[in-house]
Amino acid sequence: MTTIETVPVVSAPFFLRGELVEGKEMSHRSRDLGVMFATPKVALDRAVHPRPDVPPLLNVPLAEIIDFLVETGERIRDPKNPFVADCVDRMSATHILPRSVLEGQVAAASAYLDKRLLWAVVEQNFPDPKALDEWVPKRDFTGRKSFVRAFAPRLIHVLPGNSPGVAVKSIAHGAMVKAVNLFKMSSSDPFTTVAILRTMADIDPDHPIVRSMSAMYWRGGDESVERVLYRPQYFDKIVAWGGGSAIDNVVKYLGPGFQLVSFDPKTSVSMIGAQALIDDETIDRTAELAATDVMVLNQEACVASRYLYVEGTQARVDTFCERLHAHITTKAADSGDTRPLDPELREQIDTLTMLDDEFAVWGRTDGTGVVIRSDEPVDFHPINKTANVIRVDTLDDAVKWVNVATQTVGFYPFDRMADYRDRLASGGAQRVVHLGEAGPSTIGNPHDAMYPLHRFVHWMAHEDGVEGDRAQPGPAIAPD
């Protein structure tokens, strides 16, 4: 970090335990575009909630918290909301996605703040949601009494920059588990989180949710910040999204009392059986479904398909590739996002066009969409409307490419999914869906092979002895 002199830049304010903090003392560059933006100095003491103090949300009923989140969603959707409009203005300067896509993402993200949806998430994560509000009495078969509570944790959230929706979900999740929260914003989007928190403060500046939230930006890996904050004296867990470097920055600080809940880098794929290639009409329909999965958030999302394993002859697979390319280009044009590929990726793809025997390429590397057909997955990361179609004799051959980094598998035909789900899970995949439905998900389902909220909380037990004269003492085993 360096001190700003006279160059005008976009400013990104902080939000610290209910207070907006503005300033331009520090300068940074956005990850993808290299655009300068300014922030206040990092005020570490203001971002930490003292350990002896009970978390502000601890005794606020969950129902009240959800009602406040719902009202926040309504305010975010209000076209007159000045904080959201200002956020999109500023983010348009630092984010790789075009303004129209960002506007749509912010508006769509607010739909998560729906009462039925939020209650469903809680009920799927907690067998007994009462544990969030009170000490729940228990008694085992020996007569031993206890009380258990999902106690409010202290969390650092390392947010990704690819989707504003993650900020909305993370704030909602942090509030519903009654956590003390510090959000480390990304350089691509150091604005959305603060805009949401400012909206909350506009509703009620003294609400315990508002006082439980802080959001700052610092460069990932900055030891002057992370060596201070990433300690069990201040926080219980770090909830990390993002690429390998973001996770690596965190891992070195882990230890007793300071744990990691990781939404680490994932890649999604498609598996398409020969039934998709039976005639031209079916090929076109299936290719459109596949393009829908490729183009989730213009292929910036983890659920966006990058590798498509297609079962069939080369001639039929090439017909599929042609139709897939046509649908990708249409969706790219409709979104207004035709930014060119990264120079290194362009060079790699252009090289493939000269290897006729091993690869075939549809489209150009100008950002309008490109499809690469190969016999094995390419050795680079397809992104920015780039799809790699791998021809296989049978989908059984595709399973070997599934691993623990495989998040979503879009599958066709749908009636073959049950035949593959056990093998996909064994390989490490975390989700299998109908082709074309990688984006939407069933409310409350596991995310990245876990129930996140259940892992966020600090599970605390209060044991209260043996009840009744006849009760037998339990096993004399101390907790680990």
PDB file of C-alpha atoms in Angstrom, residues 18-312:
ATOM      1  CA  GLY A  18     -22.007   0.694  12.555  1.00  0.00           C
ATOM      2  CA  GLU A  19     -19.971   3.688  11.415  1.00  0.00           C
ATOM      3  CA  LEU A  20     -19.061   4.753   7.893  1.00  0.00           C
ATOM      4  CA  VAL A  21     -15.369   5.593   7.594  1.00  0.00           C
ATOM      5  CA  GLU A  22     -14.331   7.633   4.578  1.00  0.00           C
ATOM      6  CA  GLY A  23     -10.878   8.621   3.427  1.00  0.00           C
ATOM      7  CA  LYS A  24      -8.369   8.427   0.588  1.00  0.00           C
ATOM      8  CA  GLU A  25      -5.158   7.887   2.499  1.00  0.00           C
ATOM      9  CA  MET A  26      -4.280   4.569   0.851  1.00  0.00           C
ATOM     10  CA  SER A  27      -4.205   3.539  -2.815  1.00  0.00           C
ATOM     11  CA  HIS A  28      -4.683   0.113  -4.380  1.00  0.00           C
ATOM     12  CA  ARG A  29      -5.183  -1.498  -7.796  1.00  0.00           C
ATOM     13  CA  SER A  30      -8.136  -3.676  -8.741  1.00  0.00           C
ATOM     14  CA  ARG A  31      -7.304  -7.301  -9.479  1.00  0.00           C
ATOM     15  CA  ASP A  32      -8.558  -7.690 -13.052  1.00  0.00           C
ATOM     16  CA  LEU A  33      -8.437  -4.227 -14.571  1.00  0.00           C
ATOM     17  CA  GLY A  34      -5.576  -2.691 -12.601  1.00  0.00           C
ATOM     18  CA  VAL A  35      -7.689   0.406 -11.891  1.00  0.00           C
ATOM     19  CA  MET A  36      -6.640   2.581  -8.967  1.00  0.00           C
ATOM     20  CA  PHE A  37      -9.006   3.063  -6.029  1.00  0.00           C
ATOM     21  CA  ALA A  38      -8.569   4.715  -2.639  1.00  0.00           C
ATOM     22  CA  THR A  39      -9.472   3.692   0.905  1.00  0.00           C
ATOM     23  CA  PRO A  40      -9.030   5.013   4.412  1.00  0.00           C
ATOM     24  CA  LYS A  41      -6.194   3.685   6.523  1.00  0.00           C
ATOM     25  CA  VAL A  42      -6.976   0.322   8.079  1.00  0.00           C
ATOM     26  CA  ALA A  43      -8.160   0.884  11.655  1.00  0.00           C
ATOM     27  CA  LEU A  44      -7.548  -2.531  13.198  1.00  0.00           C
ATOM     28  CA  ASP A  45      -8.721  -1.654  16.700  1.00  0.00           C
ATOM     29  CA  ARG A  46     -12.101  -0.462  15.402  1.00  0.00           C
ATOM     30  CA  ALA A  47     -12.675  -3.704  13.489  1.00  0.00           C
ATOM     31  CA  VAL A  48     -12.301  -5.976  16.515  1.00  0.00           C
ATOM     32  CA  HIS A  49     -15.106  -6.713  18.960  1.00  0.00           C
ATOM     33  CA  PRO A  50     -13.617  -7.272  22.448  1.00  0.00           C
ATOM     34  CA  ARG A  51     -13.716 -10.898  23.606  1.00  0.00           C
ATOM     35  CA  PRO A  52     -15.203 -10.155  27.041  1.00  0.00           C
ATOM     36  CA  ASP A  53     -18.195  -8.400  25.438  1.00  0.00           C
ATOM     37  CA  VAL A  54     -21.155 -10.626  24.540  1.00  0.00           C
ATOM     38  CA  PRO A  55     -21.901 -10.399  20.791  1.00  0.00           C
ATOM     39  CA  PRO A  56     -24.580  -7.738  20.133  1.00  0.00           C
ATOM     40  CA  LEU A  57     -26.910 -10.167  18.350  1.00  0.00           C
ATOM     41  CA  LEU A  58     -26.748 -12.991  20.880  1.00  0.00           C
ATOM     42  CA  ASN A  59     -30.121 -12.406  22.504  1.00  0.00           C
ATOM     43  CA  VAL A  60     -31.927 -10.915  19.508  1.00  0.00           C
ATOM     44  CA  PRO A  61     -34.585 -13.433  18.369  1.00  0.00           C
ATOM     45  CA  LEU A  62     -33.824 -15.055  15.026  1.00  0.00           C
ATOM     46  CA  ALA A  63     -37.288 -14.068  13.787  1.00  0.00           C
ATOM     47  CA  GLU A  64     -36.452 -10.399  14.358  1.00  0.00           C
ATOM     48  CA  ILE A  65     -33.120 -10.786  12.560  1.00  0.00           C
ATOM     49  CA  ILE A  66     -34.814 -12.319   9.518  1.00  0.00           C
ATOM     50  CA  ASP A  67     -37.460  -9.580   9.468  1.00  0.00           C
ATOM     51  CA  PHE A  68     -34.679  -6.976   9.403  1.00  0.00           C
ATOM     52  CA  LEU A  69     -32.909  -8.803   6.548  1.00  0.00           C
ATOM     53  CA  VAL A  70     -36.157  -8.907   4.574  1.00  0.00           C
ATOM     54  CA  GLU A  71     -36.614  -5.161   5.031  1.00  0.00           C
ATOM     55  CA  THR A  72     -33.032  -4.667   3.879  1.00  0.00           C
ATOM     56  CA  GLY A  73     -33.796  -6.619   0.699  1.00  0.00           C
ATOM     57  CA  GLU A  74     -36.760  -4.357   0.004  1.00  0.00           C
ATOM     58  CA  ARG A  75     -34.574  -1.278   0.432  1.00  0.00           C
ATOM     59  CA  ILE A  76     -31.873  -2.701  -1.885  1.00  0.00           C
ATOM     60  CA  ARG A  77     -34.483  -3.192  -4.599  1.00  0.00           C
ATOM     61  CA  ASP A  78     -35.788   0.356  -4.200  1.00  0.00           C
ATOM     62  CA  PRO A  79     -34.578   2.273  -7.298  1.00  0.00           C
ATOM     63  CA  LYS A  80     -34.232   5.349  -5.100  1.00  0.00           C
ATOM     64  CA  ASN A  81     -31.669   3.677  -2.825  1.00  0.00           C
ATOM     65  CA  PRO A  82     -28.692   6.062  -3.088  1.00  0.00           C
ATOM     66  CA  PHE A  83     -26.185   3.612  -1.637  1.00  0.00           C
ATOM     67  CA  VAL A  84     -26.827   0.918  -4.245  1.00  0.00           C
ATOM     68  CA  ALA A  85     -26.758   3.390  -7.143  1.00  0.00           C
ATOM     69  CA  ASP A  86     -23.489   4.847  -5.852  1.00  0.00           C
ATOM     70  CA  CYS A  87     -22.089   1.327  -5.400  1.00  0.00           C
ATOM     71  CA  VAL A  88     -22.777   0.369  -9.037  1.00  0.00           C
ATOM     72  CA  ASP A  89     -21.262   3.641 -10.245  1.00  0.00           C
ATOM     73  CA  ARG A  90     -18.040   2.976  -8.366  1.00  0.00           C
ATOM     74  CA  MET A  91     -17.880  -0.761  -9.048  1.00  0.00           C
ATOM     75  CA  SER A  92     -18.231  -0.174 -12.789  1.00  0.00           C
ATOM     76  CA  ALA A  93     -14.752   1.373 -12.674  1.00  0.00           C
ATOM     77  CA  THR A  94     -13.026  -1.580 -10.984  1.00  0.00           C
ATOM     78  CA  HIS A  95     -14.978  -4.697 -12.011  1.00  0.00           C
ATOM     79  CA  ILE A  96     -14.355  -6.778 -15.105  1.00  0.00           C
ATOM     80  CA  LEU A  97     -18.076  -7.269 -15.798  1.00  0.00           C
ATOM     81  CA  PRO A  98     -20.020  -4.537 -17.656  1.00  0.00           C
ATOM     82  CA  ARG A  99     -22.327  -2.183 -15.793  1.00  0.00           C
ATOM     83  CA  SER A 100     -25.535  -3.792 -17.076  1.00  0.00           C
ATOM     84  CA  VAL A 101     -24.470  -7.189 -15.727  1.00  0.00           C
ATOM     85  CA  LEU A 102     -23.465  -5.687 -12.370  1.00  0.00           C
ATOM     86  CA  GLU A 103     -26.811  -3.907 -12.028  1.00  0.00           C
ATOM     87  CA  GLY A 104     -28.618  -7.152 -12.707  1.00  0.00           C
ATOM     88  CA  GLN A 105     -26.457  -9.041 -10.233  1.00  0.00           C
ATOM     89  CA  VAL A 106     -27.049  -6.587  -7.381  1.00  0.00           C
ATOM     90  CA  ALA A 107     -30.793  -6.598  -8.011  1.00  0.00           C
ATOM     91  CA  ALA A 108     -30.930 -10.384  -8.256  1.00  0.00           C
ATOM     92  CA  ALA A 109     -28.832 -10.827  -5.115  1.00  0.00           C
ATOM     93  CA  SER A 110     -31.408  -8.968  -3.025  1.00  0.00           C
ATOM     94  CA  ALA A 111     -33.912 -11.728  -3.805  1.00  0.00           C
ATOM     95  CA  TYR A 112     -31.969 -13.890  -1.336  1.00  0.00           C
ATOM     96  CA  LEU A 113     -33.356 -11.711   1.464  1.00  0.00           C
ATOM     97  CA  ASP A 114     -36.744 -13.417   1.351  1.00  0.00           C
ATOM     98  CA  LYS A 115     -38.452 -14.632   4.530  1.00  0.00           C
ATOM     99  CA  ARG A 116     -39.346 -18.114   3.278  1.00  0.00           C
ATOM    100  CA  LEU A 117     -35.913 -18.594   1.760  1.00  0.00           C
ATOM    101  CA  LEU A 118     -34.005 -17.488   4.867  1.00  0.00           C
ATOM    102  CA  TRP A 119     -36.064 -19.693   7.175  1.00  0.00           C
ATOM    103  CA  ALA A 120     -35.526 -22.641   4.822  1.00  0.00           C
ATOM    104  CA  VAL A 121     -31.759 -22.085   4.946  1.00  0.00           C
ATOM    105  CA  VAL A 122     -31.782 -22.052   8.759  1.00  0.00           C
ATOM    106  CA  GLU A 123     -33.977 -25.140   9.017  1.00  0.00           C
ATOM    107  CA  GLN A 124     -31.781 -27.114   6.622  1.00  0.00           C
ATOM    108  CA  ASN A 125     -28.598 -26.135   8.482  1.00  0.00           C
ATOM    109  CA  PHE A 126     -29.869 -26.747  12.016  1.00  0.00           C
ATOM    110  CA  PRO A 127     -31.942 -29.777  13.076  1.00  0.00           C
ATOM    111  CA  ASP A 128     -33.239 -27.594  15.930  1.00  0.00           C
ATOM    112  CA  PRO A 129     -33.064 -23.875  15.051  1.00  0.00           C
ATOM    113  CA  LYS A 130     -33.992 -23.033  18.658  1.00  0.00           C
ATOM    114  CA  ALA A 131     -30.318 -23.590  19.458  1.00  0.00           C
ATOM    115  CA  LEU A 132     -29.614 -20.213  17.833  1.00  0.00           C
ATOM    116  CA  ASP A 133     -31.937 -18.449  20.292  1.00  0.00           C
ATOM    117  CA  GLU A 134     -31.533 -20.344  23.538  1.00  0.00           C
ATOM    118  CA  TRP A 135     -29.803 -23.081  25.508  1.00  0.00           C
ATOM    119  CA  VAL A 136     -31.633 -26.217  24.405  1.00  0.00           C
ATOM    120  CA  PRO A 137     -32.060 -28.856  27.168  1.00  0.00           C
ATOM    121  CA  LYS A 138     -30.811 -32.393  26.449  1.00  0.00           C
ATOM    122  CA  ARG A 139     -30.753 -35.648  28.414  1.00  0.00           C
ATOM    123  CA  ASP A 140     -28.940 -38.822  27.387  1.00  0.00           C
ATOM    124  CA  PHE A 141     -29.938 -42.427  28.122  1.00  0.00           C
ATOM    125  CA  THR A 142     -27.927 -42.434  31.352  1.00  0.00           C
ATOM    126  CA  GLY A 143     -29.975 -39.542  32.712  1.00  0.00           C
ATOM    127  CA  ARG A 144     -27.204 -37.021  32.300  1.00  0.00           C
ATOM    128  CA  LYS A 145     -28.545 -33.499  31.685  1.00  0.00           C
ATOM    129  CA  SER A 146     -27.039 -30.784  29.540  1.00  0.00           C
ATOM    130  CA  PHE A 147     -27.843 -27.672  27.550  1.00  0.00           C
ATOM    131  CA  VAL A 148     -26.494 -26.980  24.061  1.00  0.00           C
ATOM    132  CA  ARG A 149     -26.328 -23.707  22.159  1.00  0.00           C
ATOM    133  CA  ALA A 150     -25.197 -22.641  18.710  1.00  0.00           C
ATOM    134  CA  PHE A 151     -23.274 -19.710  20.141  1.00  0.00           C
ATOM    135  CA  ALA A 152     -22.603 -16.558  18.150  1.00  0.00           C
ATOM    136  CA  PRO A 153     -19.135 -16.847  16.526  1.00  0.00           C
ATOM    137  CA  ARG A 154     -16.593 -14.214  15.594  1.00  0.00           C
ATOM    138  CA  LEU A 155     -15.989 -14.487  11.847  1.00  0.00           C
ATOM    139  CA  ILE A 156     -13.718 -12.973   9.220  1.00  0.00           C
ATOM    140  CA  HIS A 157     -15.213 -13.340   5.739  1.00  0.00           C
ATOM    141  CA  VAL A 158     -12.734 -13.160   2.844  1.00  0.00           C
ATOM    142  CA  LEU A 159     -15.083 -12.276  -0.005  1.00  0.00           C
ATOM    143  CA  PRO A 160     -14.554 -13.039  -3.716  1.00  0.00           C
ATOM    144  CA  GLY A 161     -14.793 -10.375  -6.370  1.00  0.00           C
ATOM    145  CA  ASN A 162     -16.662 -12.288  -9.058  1.00  0.00           C
ATOM    146  CA  SER A 163     -20.241 -11.865  -7.771  1.00  0.00           C
ATOM    147  CA  PRO A 164     -21.933  -9.158  -5.680  1.00  0.00           C
ATOM    148  CA  GLY A 165     -24.396 -11.851  -4.605  1.00  0.00           C
ATOM    149  CA  VAL A 166     -21.844 -13.406  -2.275  1.00  0.00           C
ATOM    150  CA  ALA A 167     -21.766 -10.197  -0.228  1.00  0.00           C
ATOM    151  CA  VAL A 168     -25.538 -10.354   0.285  1.00  0.00           C
ATOM    152  CA  LYS A 169     -25.461 -14.023   1.282  1.00  0.00           C
ATOM    153  CA  SER A 170     -22.494 -13.560   3.580  1.00  0.00           C
ATOM    154  CA  ILE A 171     -24.138 -10.677   5.438  1.00  0.00           C
ATOM    155  CA  ALA A 172     -27.358 -12.688   5.786  1.00  0.00           C
ATOM    156  CA  HIS A 173     -25.535 -15.786   7.010  1.00  0.00           C
ATOM    157  CA  GLY A 174     -23.432 -13.791   9.447  1.00  0.00           C
ATOM    158  CA  ALA A 175     -26.548 -12.161  10.864  1.00  0.00           C
ATOM    159  CA  MET A 176     -28.548 -15.394  11.153  1.00  0.00           C
ATOM    160  CA  VAL A 177     -25.820 -17.113  13.199  1.00  0.00           C
ATOM    161  CA  LYS A 178     -25.616 -13.885  15.262  1.00  0.00           C
ATOM    162  CA  ALA A 179     -21.916 -13.513  14.534  1.00  0.00           C
ATOM    163  CA  VAL A 180     -19.566 -10.639  15.006  1.00  0.00           C
ATOM    164  CA  ASN A 181     -18.460 -10.168  11.381  1.00  0.00           C
ATOM    165  CA  LEU A 182     -15.519  -8.590   9.608  1.00  0.00           C
ATOM    166  CA  PHE A 183     -15.777  -8.668   5.814  1.00  0.00           C
ATOM    167  CA  LYS A 184     -12.538  -8.413   3.850  1.00  0.00           C
ATOM    168  CA  MET A 185     -13.690  -7.018   0.519  1.00  0.00           C
ATOM    169  CA  SER A 186     -12.018  -7.841  -2.792  1.00  0.00           C
ATOM    170  CA  SER A 187     -10.168  -5.391  -4.998  1.00  0.00           C
ATOM    171  CA  SER A 188     -12.668  -6.064  -7.802  1.00  0.00           C
ATOM    172  CA  ASP A 189     -15.583  -5.101  -5.589  1.00  0.00           C
ATOM    173  CA  PRO A 190     -14.702  -3.059  -2.506  1.00  0.00           C
ATOM    174  CA  PHE A 191     -18.153  -1.424  -2.623  1.00  0.00           C
ATOM    175  CA  THR A 192     -21.153  -3.806  -2.474  1.00  0.00           C
ATOM    176  CA  THR A 193     -20.737  -4.916   1.143  1.00  0.00           C
ATOM    177  CA  VAL A 194     -20.534  -1.346   2.407  1.00  0.00           C
ATOM    178  CA  ALA A 195     -23.569  -0.338   0.306  1.00  0.00           C
ATOM    179  CA  ILE A 196     -25.645  -3.079   1.938  1.00  0.00           C
ATOM    180  CA  LEU A 197     -24.447  -2.171   5.436  1.00  0.00           C
ATOM    181  CA  ARG A 198     -25.187   1.503   4.789  1.00  0.00           C
ATOM    182  CA  THR A 199     -28.690   0.493   3.721  1.00  0.00           C
ATOM    183  CA  MET A 200     -29.093  -1.369   7.024  1.00  0.00           C
ATOM    184  CA  ALA A 201     -27.817   1.604   8.990  1.00  0.00           C
ATOM    185  CA  ASP A 202     -30.293   3.823   7.169  1.00  0.00           C
ATOM    186  CA  ILE A 203     -33.101   1.594   8.463  1.00  0.00           C
ATOM    187  CA  ASP A 204     -31.850   1.579  12.068  1.00  0.00           C
ATOM    188  CA  PRO A 205     -28.331   2.831  12.867  1.00  0.00           C
ATOM    189  CA  ASP A 206     -28.435   1.277  16.346  1.00  0.00           C
ATOM    190  CA  HIS A 207     -29.710  -2.167  15.366  1.00  0.00           C
ATOM    191  CA  PRO A 208     -27.524  -4.994  16.749  1.00  0.00           C
ATOM    192  CA  ILE A 209     -27.046  -6.323  13.201  1.00  0.00           C
ATOM    193  CA  VAL A 210     -25.506  -3.005  12.181  1.00  0.00           C
ATOM    194  CA  ARG A 211     -23.244  -2.972  15.248  1.00  0.00           C
ATOM    195  CA  SER A 212     -22.139  -6.548  14.470  1.00  0.00           C
ATOM    196  CA  MET A 213     -20.816  -5.756  10.995  1.00  0.00           C
ATOM    197  CA  SER A 214     -17.541  -4.314   9.724  1.00  0.00           C
ATOM    198  CA  ALA A 215     -16.182  -4.194   6.167  1.00  0.00           C
ATOM    199  CA  MET A 216     -12.704  -3.171   5.058  1.00  0.00           C
ATOM    200  CA  TYR A 217     -10.283  -3.669   2.206  1.00  0.00           C
ATOM    201  CA  TRP A 218      -6.642  -4.579   2.482  1.00  0.00           C
ATOM    202  CA  ARG A 219      -4.411  -6.364   0.019  1.00  0.00           C
ATOM    203  CA  GLY A 220      -4.560 -10.106   0.515  1.00  0.00           C
ATOM    204  CA  GLY A 221      -1.346 -11.305   2.113  1.00  0.00           C
ATOM    205  CA  ASP A 222      -0.587  -7.977   3.792  1.00  0.00           C
ATOM    206  CA  GLU A 223       1.086  -9.277   6.944  1.00  0.00           C
ATOM    207  CA  SER A 224       0.854  -5.932   8.717  1.00  0.00           C
ATOM    208  CA  VAL A 225      -2.918  -6.491   8.804  1.00  0.00           C
ATOM    209  CA  GLU A 226      -3.310 -10.257   8.773  1.00  0.00           C
ATOM    210  CA  ARG A 227      -0.759 -11.056  11.477  1.00  0.00           C
ATOM    211  CA  VAL A 228      -2.793  -8.838  13.792  1.00  0.00           C
ATOM    212  CA  LEU A 229      -6.337  -9.839  12.866  1.00  0.00           C
ATOM    213  CA  TYR A 230      -5.947 -13.549  12.076  1.00  0.00           C
ATOM    214  CA  ARG A 231      -5.716 -14.589  15.729  1.00  0.00           C
ATOM    215  CA  PRO A 232      -7.964 -16.584  18.064  1.00  0.00           C
ATOM    216  CA  GLN A 233      -7.874 -13.697  20.540  1.00  0.00           C
ATOM    217  CA  TYR A 234     -10.117 -11.792  18.145  1.00  0.00           C
ATOM    218  CA  PHE A 235     -11.855 -14.270  15.818  1.00  0.00           C
ATOM    219  CA  ASP A 236     -12.969 -17.909  15.871  1.00  0.00           C
ATOM    220  CA  LYS A 237     -13.075 -18.749  12.180  1.00  0.00           C
ATOM    221  CA  ILE A 238     -12.223 -17.381   8.799  1.00  0.00           C
ATOM    222  CA  VAL A 239     -14.717 -17.965   6.005  1.00  0.00           C
ATOM    223  CA  ALA A 240     -12.651 -17.766   2.843  1.00  0.00           C
ATOM    224  CA  TRP A 241     -13.825 -17.567  -0.744  1.00  0.00           C
ATOM    225  CA  GLY A 242     -11.619 -17.195  -3.750  1.00  0.00           C
ATOM    226  CA  GLY A 243      -8.604 -18.482  -5.592  1.00  0.00           C
ATOM    227  CA  GLY A 244      -5.660 -20.501  -4.386  1.00  0.00           C
ATOM    228  CA  SER A 245      -3.641 -17.490  -3.284  1.00  0.00           C
ATOM    229  CA  ALA A 246      -6.489 -16.240  -1.103  1.00  0.00           C
ATOM    230  CA  ILE A 247      -6.714 -19.602   0.644  1.00  0.00           C
ATOM    231  CA  ASP A 248      -2.915 -19.878   0.966  1.00  0.00           C
ATOM    232  CA  ASN A 249      -2.823 -16.486   2.685  1.00  0.00           C
ATOM    233  CA  VAL A 250      -5.153 -17.848   5.350  1.00  0.00           C
ATOM    234  CA  VAL A 251      -3.807 -21.350   5.924  1.00  0.00           C
ATOM    235  CA  LYS A 252      -0.532 -20.205   7.471  1.00  0.00           C
ATOM    236  CA  TYR A 253      -2.433 -18.512  10.310  1.00  0.00           C
ATOM    237  CA  LEU A 254      -4.590 -21.490  11.263  1.00  0.00           C
ATOM    238  CA  GLY A 255      -4.142 -23.161  14.624  1.00  0.00           C
ATOM    239  CA  PRO A 256      -5.960 -24.099  17.823  1.00  0.00           C
ATOM    240  CA  GLY A 257      -8.948 -21.817  18.236  1.00  0.00           C
ATOM    241  CA  PHE A 258      -8.729 -20.320  14.748  1.00  0.00           C
ATOM    242  CA  GLN A 259     -10.330 -22.472  12.052  1.00  0.00           C
ATOM    243  CA  LEU A 260     -10.986 -22.261   8.317  1.00  0.00           C
ATOM    244  CA  VAL A 261     -14.308 -22.700   6.535  1.00  0.00           C
ATOM    245  CA  SER A 262     -13.212 -22.703   2.930  1.00  0.00           C
ATOM    246  CA  PHE A 263     -15.176 -22.112  -0.252  1.00  0.00           C
ATOM    247  CA  ASP A 264     -12.011 -22.754  -2.212  1.00  0.00           C
ATOM    248  CA  PRO A 265     -11.578 -22.647  -6.000  1.00  0.00           C
ATOM    249  CA  LYS A 266     -13.964 -24.903  -7.869  1.00  0.00           C
ATOM    250  CA  THR A 267     -14.514 -25.855 -11.501  1.00  0.00           C
ATOM    251  CA  SER A 268     -17.836 -27.004 -12.916  1.00  0.00           C
ATOM    252  CA  VAL A 269     -18.398 -29.335 -15.849  1.00  0.00           C
ATOM    253  CA  SER A 270     -21.100 -30.801 -18.071  1.00  0.00           C
ATOM    254  CA  MET A 271     -21.663 -34.466 -18.907  1.00  0.00           C
ATOM    255  CA  ILE A 272     -23.766 -35.002 -22.022  1.00  0.00           C
ATOM    256  CA  GLY A 273     -24.806 -38.440 -23.199  1.00  0.00           C
ATOM    257  CA  ALA A 274     -25.264 -39.677 -26.769  1.00  0.00           C
ATOM    258  CA  GLN A 275     -29.029 -39.161 -26.438  1.00  0.00           C
ATOM    259  CA  ALA A 276     -28.325 -35.440 -26.951  1.00  0.00           C
ATOM    260  CA  LEU A 277     -27.030 -36.114 -30.466  1.00  0.00           C
ATOM    261  CA  ILE A 278     -29.828 -38.203 -31.955  1.00  0.00           C
ATOM    262  CA  ASP A 279     -30.978 -35.479 -34.375  1.00  0.00           C
ATOM    263  CA  ASP A 280     -30.281 -31.857 -35.206  1.00  0.00           C
ATOM    264  CA  GLU A 281     -33.230 -30.532 -33.212  1.00  0.00           C
ATOM    265  CA  THR A 282     -32.097 -32.337 -30.048  1.00  0.00           C
ATOM    266  CA  ILE A 283     -28.515 -31.213 -30.580  1.00  0.00           C
ATOM    267  CA  ASP A 284     -29.599 -27.589 -30.814  1.00  0.00           C
ATOM    268  CA  ARG A 285     -31.834 -27.819 -27.732  1.00  0.00           C
ATOM    269  CA  THR A 286     -29.117 -29.510 -25.670  1.00  0.00           C
ATOM    270  CA  ALA A 287     -26.472 -27.058 -26.875  1.00  0.00           C
ATOM    271  CA  GLU A 288     -28.653 -24.176 -25.690  1.00  0.00           C
ATOM    272  CA  LEU A 289     -28.954 -25.781 -22.243  1.00  0.00           C
ATOM    273  CA  ALA A 290     -25.187 -26.266 -22.159  1.00  0.00           C
ATOM    274  CA  ALA A 291     -24.596 -22.638 -23.195  1.00  0.00           C
ATOM    275  CA  THR A 292     -26.832 -21.515 -20.334  1.00  0.00           C
ATOM    276  CA  ASP A 293     -24.514 -23.292 -17.902  1.00  0.00           C
ATOM    277  CA  VAL A 294     -21.360 -21.975 -19.573  1.00  0.00           C
ATOM    278  CA  MET A 295     -22.631 -18.394 -19.401  1.00  0.00           C
ATOM    279  CA  VAL A 296     -23.620 -18.208 -15.731  1.00  0.00           C
ATOM    280  CA  LEU A 297     -22.387 -14.728 -14.734  1.00  0.00           C
ATOM    281  CA  ASN A 298     -20.637 -14.673 -18.120  1.00  0.00           C
ATOM    282  CA  GLN A 299     -18.521 -17.635 -16.931  1.00  0.00           C
ATOM    283  CA  GLU A 300     -17.175 -15.750 -13.903  1.00  0.00           C
ATOM    284  CA  ALA A 301     -19.051 -17.979 -11.402  1.00  0.00           C
ATOM    285  CA  CYS A 302     -17.779 -21.264  -9.952  1.00  0.00           C
ATOM    286  CA  VAL A 303     -20.967 -22.995 -11.139  1.00  0.00           C
ATOM    287  CA  ALA A 304     -20.317 -21.961 -14.757  1.00  0.00           C
ATOM    288  CA  SER A 305     -19.394 -24.951 -16.907  1.00  0.00           C
ATOM    289  CA  ARG A 306     -15.927 -24.894 -18.453  1.00  0.00           C
ATOM    290  CA  TYR A 307     -15.395 -28.498 -19.559  1.00  0.00           C
ATOM    291  CA  LEU A 308     -18.167 -30.365 -21.406  1.00  0.00           C
ATOM    292  CA  TYR A 309     -17.781 -34.118 -21.854  1.00  0.00           C
ATOM    293  CA  VAL A 310     -19.890 -35.236 -24.800  1.00  0.00           C
ATOM    294  CA  GLU A 311     -20.527 -38.891 -25.670  1.00  0.00           C
ATOM    295  CA  GLY A 312     -20.579 -39.644 -29.390  1.00  0.00           C
TER     296      GLY A 312
END
